[in-house]
Structure formats: C-alpha cells, structure tokens
JSON list of C-alpha atoms in Angstrom, two decimals:
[
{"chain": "V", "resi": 5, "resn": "UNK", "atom": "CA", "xyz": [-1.99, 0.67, 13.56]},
{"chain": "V", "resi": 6, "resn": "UNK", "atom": "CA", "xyz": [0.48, 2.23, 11.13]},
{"chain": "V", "resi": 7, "resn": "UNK", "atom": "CA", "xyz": [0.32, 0.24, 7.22]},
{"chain": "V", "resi": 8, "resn": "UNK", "atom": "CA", "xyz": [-2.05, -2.40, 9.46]},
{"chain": "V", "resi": 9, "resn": "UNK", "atom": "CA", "xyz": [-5.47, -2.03, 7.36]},
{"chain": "V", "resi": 10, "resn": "UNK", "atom": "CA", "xyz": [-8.48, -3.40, 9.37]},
{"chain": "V", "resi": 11, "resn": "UNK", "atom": "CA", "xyz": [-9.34, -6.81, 8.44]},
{"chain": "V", "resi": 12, "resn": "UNK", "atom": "CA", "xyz": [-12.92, -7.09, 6.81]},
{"chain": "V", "resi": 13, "resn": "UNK", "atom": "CA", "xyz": [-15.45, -8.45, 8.88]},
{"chain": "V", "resi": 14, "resn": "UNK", "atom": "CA", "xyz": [-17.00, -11.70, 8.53]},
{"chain": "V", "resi": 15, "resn": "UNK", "atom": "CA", "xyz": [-20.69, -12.62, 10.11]},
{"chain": "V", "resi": 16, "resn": "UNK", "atom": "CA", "xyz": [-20.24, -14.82, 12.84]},
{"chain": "V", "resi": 17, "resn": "UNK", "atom": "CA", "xyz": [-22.68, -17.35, 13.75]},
{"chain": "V", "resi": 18, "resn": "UNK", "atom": "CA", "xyz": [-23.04, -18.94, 17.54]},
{"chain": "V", "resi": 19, "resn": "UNK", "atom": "CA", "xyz": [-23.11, -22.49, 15.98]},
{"chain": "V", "resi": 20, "resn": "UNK", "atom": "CA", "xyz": [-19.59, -23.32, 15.15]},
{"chain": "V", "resi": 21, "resn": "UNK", "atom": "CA", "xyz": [-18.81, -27.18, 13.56]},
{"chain": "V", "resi": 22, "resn": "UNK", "atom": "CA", "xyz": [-15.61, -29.24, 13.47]},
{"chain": "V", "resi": 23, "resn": "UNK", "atom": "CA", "xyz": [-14.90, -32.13, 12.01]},
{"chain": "V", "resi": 24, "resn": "UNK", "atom": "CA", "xyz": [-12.04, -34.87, 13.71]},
{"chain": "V", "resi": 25, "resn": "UNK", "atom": "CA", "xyz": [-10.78, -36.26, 10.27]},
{"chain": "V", "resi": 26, "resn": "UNK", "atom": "CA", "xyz": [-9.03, -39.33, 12.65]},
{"chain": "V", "resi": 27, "resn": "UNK", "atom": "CA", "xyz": [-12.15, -40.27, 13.94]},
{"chain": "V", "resi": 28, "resn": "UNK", "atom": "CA", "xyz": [-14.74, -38.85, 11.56]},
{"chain": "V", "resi": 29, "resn": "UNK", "atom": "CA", "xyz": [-16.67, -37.35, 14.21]},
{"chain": "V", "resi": 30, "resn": "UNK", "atom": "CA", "xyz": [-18.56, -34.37, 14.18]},
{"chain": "V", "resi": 31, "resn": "UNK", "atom": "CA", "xyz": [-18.40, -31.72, 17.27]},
{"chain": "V", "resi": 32, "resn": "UNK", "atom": "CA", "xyz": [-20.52, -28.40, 18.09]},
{"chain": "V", "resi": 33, "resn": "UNK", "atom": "CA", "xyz": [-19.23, -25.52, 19.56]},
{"chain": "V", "resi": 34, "resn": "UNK", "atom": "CA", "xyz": [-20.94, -22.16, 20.61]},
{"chain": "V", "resi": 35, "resn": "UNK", "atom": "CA", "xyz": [-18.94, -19.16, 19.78]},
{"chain": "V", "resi": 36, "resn": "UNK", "atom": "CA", "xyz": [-18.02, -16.99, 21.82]},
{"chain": "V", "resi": 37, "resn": "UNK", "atom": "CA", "xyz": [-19.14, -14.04, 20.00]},
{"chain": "V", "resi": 38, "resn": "UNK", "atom": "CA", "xyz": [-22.48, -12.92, 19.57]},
{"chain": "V", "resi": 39, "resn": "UNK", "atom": "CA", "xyz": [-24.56, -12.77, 16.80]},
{"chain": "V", "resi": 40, "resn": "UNK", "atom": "CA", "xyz": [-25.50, -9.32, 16.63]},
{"chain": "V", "resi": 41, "resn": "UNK", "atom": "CA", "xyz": [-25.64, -5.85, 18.72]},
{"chain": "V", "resi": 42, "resn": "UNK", "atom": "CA", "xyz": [-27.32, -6.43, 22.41]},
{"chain": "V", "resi": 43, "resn": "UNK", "atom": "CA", "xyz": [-31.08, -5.80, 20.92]},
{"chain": "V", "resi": 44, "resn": "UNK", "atom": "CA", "xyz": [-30.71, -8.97, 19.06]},
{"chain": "V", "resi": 45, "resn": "UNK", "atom": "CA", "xyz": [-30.23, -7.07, 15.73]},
{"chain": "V", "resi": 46, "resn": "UNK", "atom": "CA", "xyz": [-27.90, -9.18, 13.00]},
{"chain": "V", "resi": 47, "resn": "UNK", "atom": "CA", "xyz": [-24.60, -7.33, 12.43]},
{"chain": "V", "resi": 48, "resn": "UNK", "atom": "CA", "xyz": [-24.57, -6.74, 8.10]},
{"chain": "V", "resi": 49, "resn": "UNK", "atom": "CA", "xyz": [-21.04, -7.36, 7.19]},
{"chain": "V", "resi": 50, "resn": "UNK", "atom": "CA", "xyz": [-22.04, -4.79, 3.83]},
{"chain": "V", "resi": 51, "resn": "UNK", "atom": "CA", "xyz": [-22.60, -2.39, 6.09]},
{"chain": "V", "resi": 52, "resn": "UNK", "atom": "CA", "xyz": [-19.92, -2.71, 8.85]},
{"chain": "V", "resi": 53, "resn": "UNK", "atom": "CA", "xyz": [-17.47, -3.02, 5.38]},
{"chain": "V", "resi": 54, "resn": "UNK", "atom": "CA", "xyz": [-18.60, 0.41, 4.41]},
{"chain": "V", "resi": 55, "resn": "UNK", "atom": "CA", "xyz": [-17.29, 1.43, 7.75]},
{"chain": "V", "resi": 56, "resn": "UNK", "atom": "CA", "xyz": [-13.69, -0.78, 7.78]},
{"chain": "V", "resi": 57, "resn": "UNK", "atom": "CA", "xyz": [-13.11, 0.36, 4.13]},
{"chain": "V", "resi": 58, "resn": "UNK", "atom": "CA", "xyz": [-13.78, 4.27, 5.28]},
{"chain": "V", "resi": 59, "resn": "UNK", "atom": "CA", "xyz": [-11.13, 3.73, 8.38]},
{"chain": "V", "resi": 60, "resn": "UNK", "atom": "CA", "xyz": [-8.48, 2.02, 6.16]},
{"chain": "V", "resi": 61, "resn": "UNK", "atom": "CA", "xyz": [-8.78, 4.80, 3.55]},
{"chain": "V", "resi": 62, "resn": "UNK", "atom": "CA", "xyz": [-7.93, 7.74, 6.40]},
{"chain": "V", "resi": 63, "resn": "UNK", "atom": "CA", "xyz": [-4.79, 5.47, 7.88]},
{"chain": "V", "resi": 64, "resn": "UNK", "atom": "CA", "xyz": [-1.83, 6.45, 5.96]},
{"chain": "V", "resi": 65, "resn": "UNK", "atom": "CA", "xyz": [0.40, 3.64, 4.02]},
{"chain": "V", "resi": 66, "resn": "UNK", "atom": "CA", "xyz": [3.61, 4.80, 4.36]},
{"chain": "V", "resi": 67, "resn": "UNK", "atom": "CA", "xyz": [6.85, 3.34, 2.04]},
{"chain": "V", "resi": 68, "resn": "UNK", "atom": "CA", "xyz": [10.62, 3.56, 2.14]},
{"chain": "V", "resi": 69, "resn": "UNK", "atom": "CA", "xyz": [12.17, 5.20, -1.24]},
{"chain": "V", "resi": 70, "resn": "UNK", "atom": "CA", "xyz": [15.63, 3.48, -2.63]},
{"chain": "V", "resi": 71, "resn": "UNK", "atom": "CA", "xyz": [17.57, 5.41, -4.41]},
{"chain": "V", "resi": 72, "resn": "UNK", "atom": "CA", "xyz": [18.07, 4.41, -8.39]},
{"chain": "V", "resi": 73, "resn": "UNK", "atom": "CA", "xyz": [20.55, 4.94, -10.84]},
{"chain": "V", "resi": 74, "resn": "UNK", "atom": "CA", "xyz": [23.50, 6.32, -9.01]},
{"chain": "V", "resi": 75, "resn": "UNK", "atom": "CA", "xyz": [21.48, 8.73, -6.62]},
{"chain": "V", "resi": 76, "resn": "UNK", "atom": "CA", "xyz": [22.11, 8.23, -3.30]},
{"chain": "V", "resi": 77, "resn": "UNK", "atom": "CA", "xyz": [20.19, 9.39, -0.38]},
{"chain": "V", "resi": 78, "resn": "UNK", "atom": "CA", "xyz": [21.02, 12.72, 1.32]},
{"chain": "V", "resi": 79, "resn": "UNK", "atom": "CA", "xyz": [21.90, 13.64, 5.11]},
{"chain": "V", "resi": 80, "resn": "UNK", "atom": "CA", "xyz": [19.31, 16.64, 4.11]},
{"chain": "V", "resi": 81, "resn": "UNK", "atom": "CA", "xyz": [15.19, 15.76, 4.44]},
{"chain": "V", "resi": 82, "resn": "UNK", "atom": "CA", "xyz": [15.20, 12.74, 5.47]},
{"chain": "V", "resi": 83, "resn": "UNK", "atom": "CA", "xyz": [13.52, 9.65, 5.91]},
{"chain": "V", "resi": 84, "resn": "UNK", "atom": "CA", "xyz": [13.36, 9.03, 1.95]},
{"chain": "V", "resi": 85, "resn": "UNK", "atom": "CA", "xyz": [9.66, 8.14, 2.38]},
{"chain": "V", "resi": 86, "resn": "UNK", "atom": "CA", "xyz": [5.87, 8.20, 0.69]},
{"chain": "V", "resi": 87, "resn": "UNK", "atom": "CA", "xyz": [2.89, 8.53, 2.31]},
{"chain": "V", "resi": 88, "resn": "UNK", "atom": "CA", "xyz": [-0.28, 8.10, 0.81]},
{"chain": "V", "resi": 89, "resn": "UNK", "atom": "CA", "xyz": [-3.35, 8.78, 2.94]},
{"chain": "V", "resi": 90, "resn": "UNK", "atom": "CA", "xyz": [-7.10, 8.88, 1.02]},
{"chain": "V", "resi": 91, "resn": "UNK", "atom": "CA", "xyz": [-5.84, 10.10, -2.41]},
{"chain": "V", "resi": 92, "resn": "UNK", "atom": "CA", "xyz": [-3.28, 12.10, -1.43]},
{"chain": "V", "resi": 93, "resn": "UNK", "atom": "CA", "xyz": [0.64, 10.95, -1.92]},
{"chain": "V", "resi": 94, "resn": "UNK", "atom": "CA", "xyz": [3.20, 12.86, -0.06]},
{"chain": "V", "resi": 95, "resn": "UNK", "atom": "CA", "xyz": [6.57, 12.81, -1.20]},
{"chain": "V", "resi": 96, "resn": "UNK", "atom": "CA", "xyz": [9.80, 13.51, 1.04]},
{"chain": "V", "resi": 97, "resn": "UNK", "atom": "CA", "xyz": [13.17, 12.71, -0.38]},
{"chain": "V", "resi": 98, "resn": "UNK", "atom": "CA", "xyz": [16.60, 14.06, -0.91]},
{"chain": "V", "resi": 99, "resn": "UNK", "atom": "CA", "xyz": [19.30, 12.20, -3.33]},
{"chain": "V", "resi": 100, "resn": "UNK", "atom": "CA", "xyz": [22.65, 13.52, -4.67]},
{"chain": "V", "resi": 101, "resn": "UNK", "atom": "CA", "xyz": [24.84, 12.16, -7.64]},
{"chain": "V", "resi": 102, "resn": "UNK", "atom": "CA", "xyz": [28.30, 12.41, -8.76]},
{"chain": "V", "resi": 103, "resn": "UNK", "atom": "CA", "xyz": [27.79, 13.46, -12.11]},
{"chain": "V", "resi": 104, "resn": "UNK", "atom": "CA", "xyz": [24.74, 14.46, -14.14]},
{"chain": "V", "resi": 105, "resn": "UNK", "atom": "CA", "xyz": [23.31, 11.33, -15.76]},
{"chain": "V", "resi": 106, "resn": "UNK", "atom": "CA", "xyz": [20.24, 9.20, -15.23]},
{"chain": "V", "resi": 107, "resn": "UNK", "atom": "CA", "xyz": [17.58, 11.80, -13.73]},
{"chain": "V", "resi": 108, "resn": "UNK", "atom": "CA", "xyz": [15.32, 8.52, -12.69]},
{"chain": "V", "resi": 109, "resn": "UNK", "atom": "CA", "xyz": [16.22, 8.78, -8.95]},
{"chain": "V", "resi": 110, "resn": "UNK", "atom": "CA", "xyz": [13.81, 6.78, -7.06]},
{"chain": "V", "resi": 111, "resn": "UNK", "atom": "CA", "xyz": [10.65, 4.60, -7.44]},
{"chain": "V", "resi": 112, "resn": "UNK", "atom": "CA", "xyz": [7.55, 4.80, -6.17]},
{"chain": "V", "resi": 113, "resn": "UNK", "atom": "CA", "xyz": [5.64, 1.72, -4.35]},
{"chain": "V", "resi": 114, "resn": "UNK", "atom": "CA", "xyz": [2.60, -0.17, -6.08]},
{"chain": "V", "resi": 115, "resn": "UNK", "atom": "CA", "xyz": [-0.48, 1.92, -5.17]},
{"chain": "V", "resi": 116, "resn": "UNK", "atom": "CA", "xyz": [0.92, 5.69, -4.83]},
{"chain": "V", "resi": 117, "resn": "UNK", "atom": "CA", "xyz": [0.80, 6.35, -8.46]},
{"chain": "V", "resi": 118, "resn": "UNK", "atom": "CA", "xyz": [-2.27, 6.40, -10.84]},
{"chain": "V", "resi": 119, "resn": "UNK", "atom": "CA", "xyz": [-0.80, 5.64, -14.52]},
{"chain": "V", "resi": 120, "resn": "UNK", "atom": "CA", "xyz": [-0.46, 9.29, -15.28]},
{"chain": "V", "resi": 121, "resn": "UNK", "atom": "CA", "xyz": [1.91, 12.04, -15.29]},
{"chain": "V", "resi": 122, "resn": "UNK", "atom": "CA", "xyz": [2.32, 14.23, -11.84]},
{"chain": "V", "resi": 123, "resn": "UNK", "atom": "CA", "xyz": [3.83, 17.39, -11.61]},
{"chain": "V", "resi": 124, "resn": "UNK", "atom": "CA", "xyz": [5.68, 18.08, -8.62]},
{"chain": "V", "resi": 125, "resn": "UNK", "atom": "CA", "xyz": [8.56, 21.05, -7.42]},
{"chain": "V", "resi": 126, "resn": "UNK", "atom": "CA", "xyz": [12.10, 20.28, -5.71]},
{"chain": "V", "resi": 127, "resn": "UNK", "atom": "CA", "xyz": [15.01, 22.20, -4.63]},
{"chain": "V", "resi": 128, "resn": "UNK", "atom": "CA", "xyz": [18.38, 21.82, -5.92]},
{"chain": "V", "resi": 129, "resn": "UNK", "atom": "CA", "xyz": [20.56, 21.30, -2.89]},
{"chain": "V", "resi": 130, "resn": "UNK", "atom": "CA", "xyz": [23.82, 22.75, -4.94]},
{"chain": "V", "resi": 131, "resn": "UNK", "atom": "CA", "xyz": [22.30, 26.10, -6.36]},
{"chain": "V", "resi": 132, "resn": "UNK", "atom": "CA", "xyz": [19.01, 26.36, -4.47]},
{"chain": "V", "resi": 133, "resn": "UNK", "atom": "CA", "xyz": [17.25, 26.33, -8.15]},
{"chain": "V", "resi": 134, "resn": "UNK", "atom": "CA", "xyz": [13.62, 24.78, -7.76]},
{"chain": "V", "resi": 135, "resn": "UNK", "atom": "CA", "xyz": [13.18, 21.78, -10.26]},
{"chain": "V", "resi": 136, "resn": "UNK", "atom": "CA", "xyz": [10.21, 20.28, -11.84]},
{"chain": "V", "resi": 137, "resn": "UNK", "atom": "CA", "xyz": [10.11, 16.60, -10.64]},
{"chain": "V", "resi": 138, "resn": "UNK", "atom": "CA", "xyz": [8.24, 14.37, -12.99]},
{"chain": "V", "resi": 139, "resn": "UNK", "atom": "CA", "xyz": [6.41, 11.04, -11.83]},
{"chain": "V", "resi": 140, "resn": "UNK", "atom": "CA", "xyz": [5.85, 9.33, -14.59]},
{"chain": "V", "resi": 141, "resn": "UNK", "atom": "CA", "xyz": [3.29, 6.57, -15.58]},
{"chain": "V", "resi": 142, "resn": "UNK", "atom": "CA", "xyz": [5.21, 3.85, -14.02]},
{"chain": "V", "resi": 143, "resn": "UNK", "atom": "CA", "xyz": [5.58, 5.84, -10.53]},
{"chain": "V", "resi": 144, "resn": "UNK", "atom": "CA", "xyz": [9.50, 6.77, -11.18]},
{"chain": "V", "resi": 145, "resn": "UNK", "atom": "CA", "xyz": [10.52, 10.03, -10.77]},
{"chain": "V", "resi": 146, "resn": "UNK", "atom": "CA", "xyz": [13.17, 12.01, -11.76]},
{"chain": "V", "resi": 147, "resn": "UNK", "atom": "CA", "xyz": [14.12, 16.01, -12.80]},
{"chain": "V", "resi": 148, "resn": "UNK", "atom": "CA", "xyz": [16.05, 17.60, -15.30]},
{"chain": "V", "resi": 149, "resn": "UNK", "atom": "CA", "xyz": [18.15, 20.09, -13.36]},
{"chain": "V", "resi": 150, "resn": "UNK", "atom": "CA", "xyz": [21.33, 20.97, -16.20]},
{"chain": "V", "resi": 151, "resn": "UNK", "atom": "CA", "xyz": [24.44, 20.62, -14.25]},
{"chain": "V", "resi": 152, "resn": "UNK", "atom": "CA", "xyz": [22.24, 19.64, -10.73]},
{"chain": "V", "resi": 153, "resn": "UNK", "atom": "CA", "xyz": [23.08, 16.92, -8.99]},
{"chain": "V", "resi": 154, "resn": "UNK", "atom": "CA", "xyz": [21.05, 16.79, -6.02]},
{"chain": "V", "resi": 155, "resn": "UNK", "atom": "CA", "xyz": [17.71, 17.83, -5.42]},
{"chain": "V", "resi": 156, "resn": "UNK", "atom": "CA", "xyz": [14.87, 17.69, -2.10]},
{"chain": "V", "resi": 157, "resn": "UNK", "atom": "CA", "xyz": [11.65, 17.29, -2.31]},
{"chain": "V", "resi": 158, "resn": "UNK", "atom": "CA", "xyz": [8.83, 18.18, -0.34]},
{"chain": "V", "resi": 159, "resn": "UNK", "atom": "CA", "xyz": [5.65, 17.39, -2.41]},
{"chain": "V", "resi": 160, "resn": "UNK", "atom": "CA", "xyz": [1.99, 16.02, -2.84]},
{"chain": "V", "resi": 161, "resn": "UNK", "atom": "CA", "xyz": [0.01, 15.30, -5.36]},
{"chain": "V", "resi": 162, "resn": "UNK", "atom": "CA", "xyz": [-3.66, 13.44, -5.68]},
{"chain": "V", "resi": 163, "resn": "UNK", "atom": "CA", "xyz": [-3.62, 10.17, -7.01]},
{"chain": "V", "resi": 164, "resn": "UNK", "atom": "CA", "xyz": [-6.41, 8.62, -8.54]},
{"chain": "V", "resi": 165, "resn": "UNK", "atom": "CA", "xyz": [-5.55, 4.70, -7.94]}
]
C-alpha cells in the first residue's frame, strides 16, 4: 500500500438508481453491499473516517529528491529520498559539486515541510566535517560547508504540516 492512502468511505445504501438518458427510463438496483455490520447497525462514515484518516497518517509517503543547482547525486547513501510518516520527515541524501557555489542542493516535496526553519546535521563526504543543513521555509535545503563540496545526510525532523 506504499504512498496509496485509503480512500474515505462513503455510506452505501441497498437501493441503487440509474437513469438510461436514451430512453429516459428509470432502473433499480440492489447493491451488493450491505448497509451496515451483521446486527443491522448503520455503518457512520464520521466514525469509520476517524479510523481511515488514523491508518493513512501511520503509512509513510515517501518522495524522490532531485538534485538542484549543480549538485549531483552521490554513489554514497543512496536512494536520494524523504519519508514522512505521522509528523516525522526523514531525510536520506548524498550530493557532490564541482566547485563551492549554490548551497541549495535539493527540494523537498509539498507536504514534508511546515513553513519554518529545521535544523538538521550532515557529513561532509571530502573531510568528514559534520554540517548544519538548513530547510528552509520553502522546504529547500542546503549547508554552508567553506570549501565542502559534498555532504550526506541522514536526518529527521518533526514537521508540523
């Protein structure tokens, strides 16, 4: 069921109508699924939504990262991915440059960032220095790592969306 949310549910009612537009005729049909639980009991889509919208929340989304800017994905920890799952957003990614430039090296996806500022540690692959990695409002990240080029990252942070 990977990134497949439940669909909400919908009461269904035994007495299902068409209408033939050609021949402006209407037809009944029973459907084939029932009404309620076995006792008779109506099912109350409020409450079965509570439940859907409590499963969706524990199934992880999970995202390809692109590199930006020049940065180009690593050999090193890979897949360049996100994962959110409840609040939490987990972070896996390493991206090299040729030169020191941009530091925006990748984006994150609509939904794993919250409009503020995260605070997150990554490894210089050249020196083995650990870098603060900033996501910033917007969801991009990037570091400011002097003469690094490439960094890994290995990281979670809650996120409030």
């Amino acid at each position: 069921r990977m990134n497949m949310p439940l669909t909400r549910w919908v009461a269904n009612t035994k007495r299902v109508l068409a209408h033939d537009k050609l021949s402006n005729t209407d037809f009944e049909f029973q459907s084939k699924f029932p009404d309620g639980a076995p006792d008779g009991t109506p099912f109350s889509a409020a409450e079965m939504n509570k439940i859907i919208d409590a499963v969706n929340a524990t199934e992880p989304q999970i995202s390809t990262l692109t590199p930006l800017n020049g940065f180009s994905l690593t050999t090193f920890n890979s897949p360049a991915v996100a994962m959110k799952v409840g609040r939490m957003v987990y972070i896996q990614i390493g991206v090299e440059q040729p030169s020191a430039t941009n530091r925006i090296f990748t984006q994150l996806p609509q939904g794993m960032f919250d409009g503020k500022r995260h605070l997150v540690t990554g490894t210089g692959g050249n020196n083995g220095d650990v870098y603060p990695i900033v996501v910033d409002i917007y969801g991009r990240m990037s570091f400011n790592g002097e003469a690094g080029r490439d960094v890994y990252i290995n990281a979670g942070f809650i996120c409030d969306e």
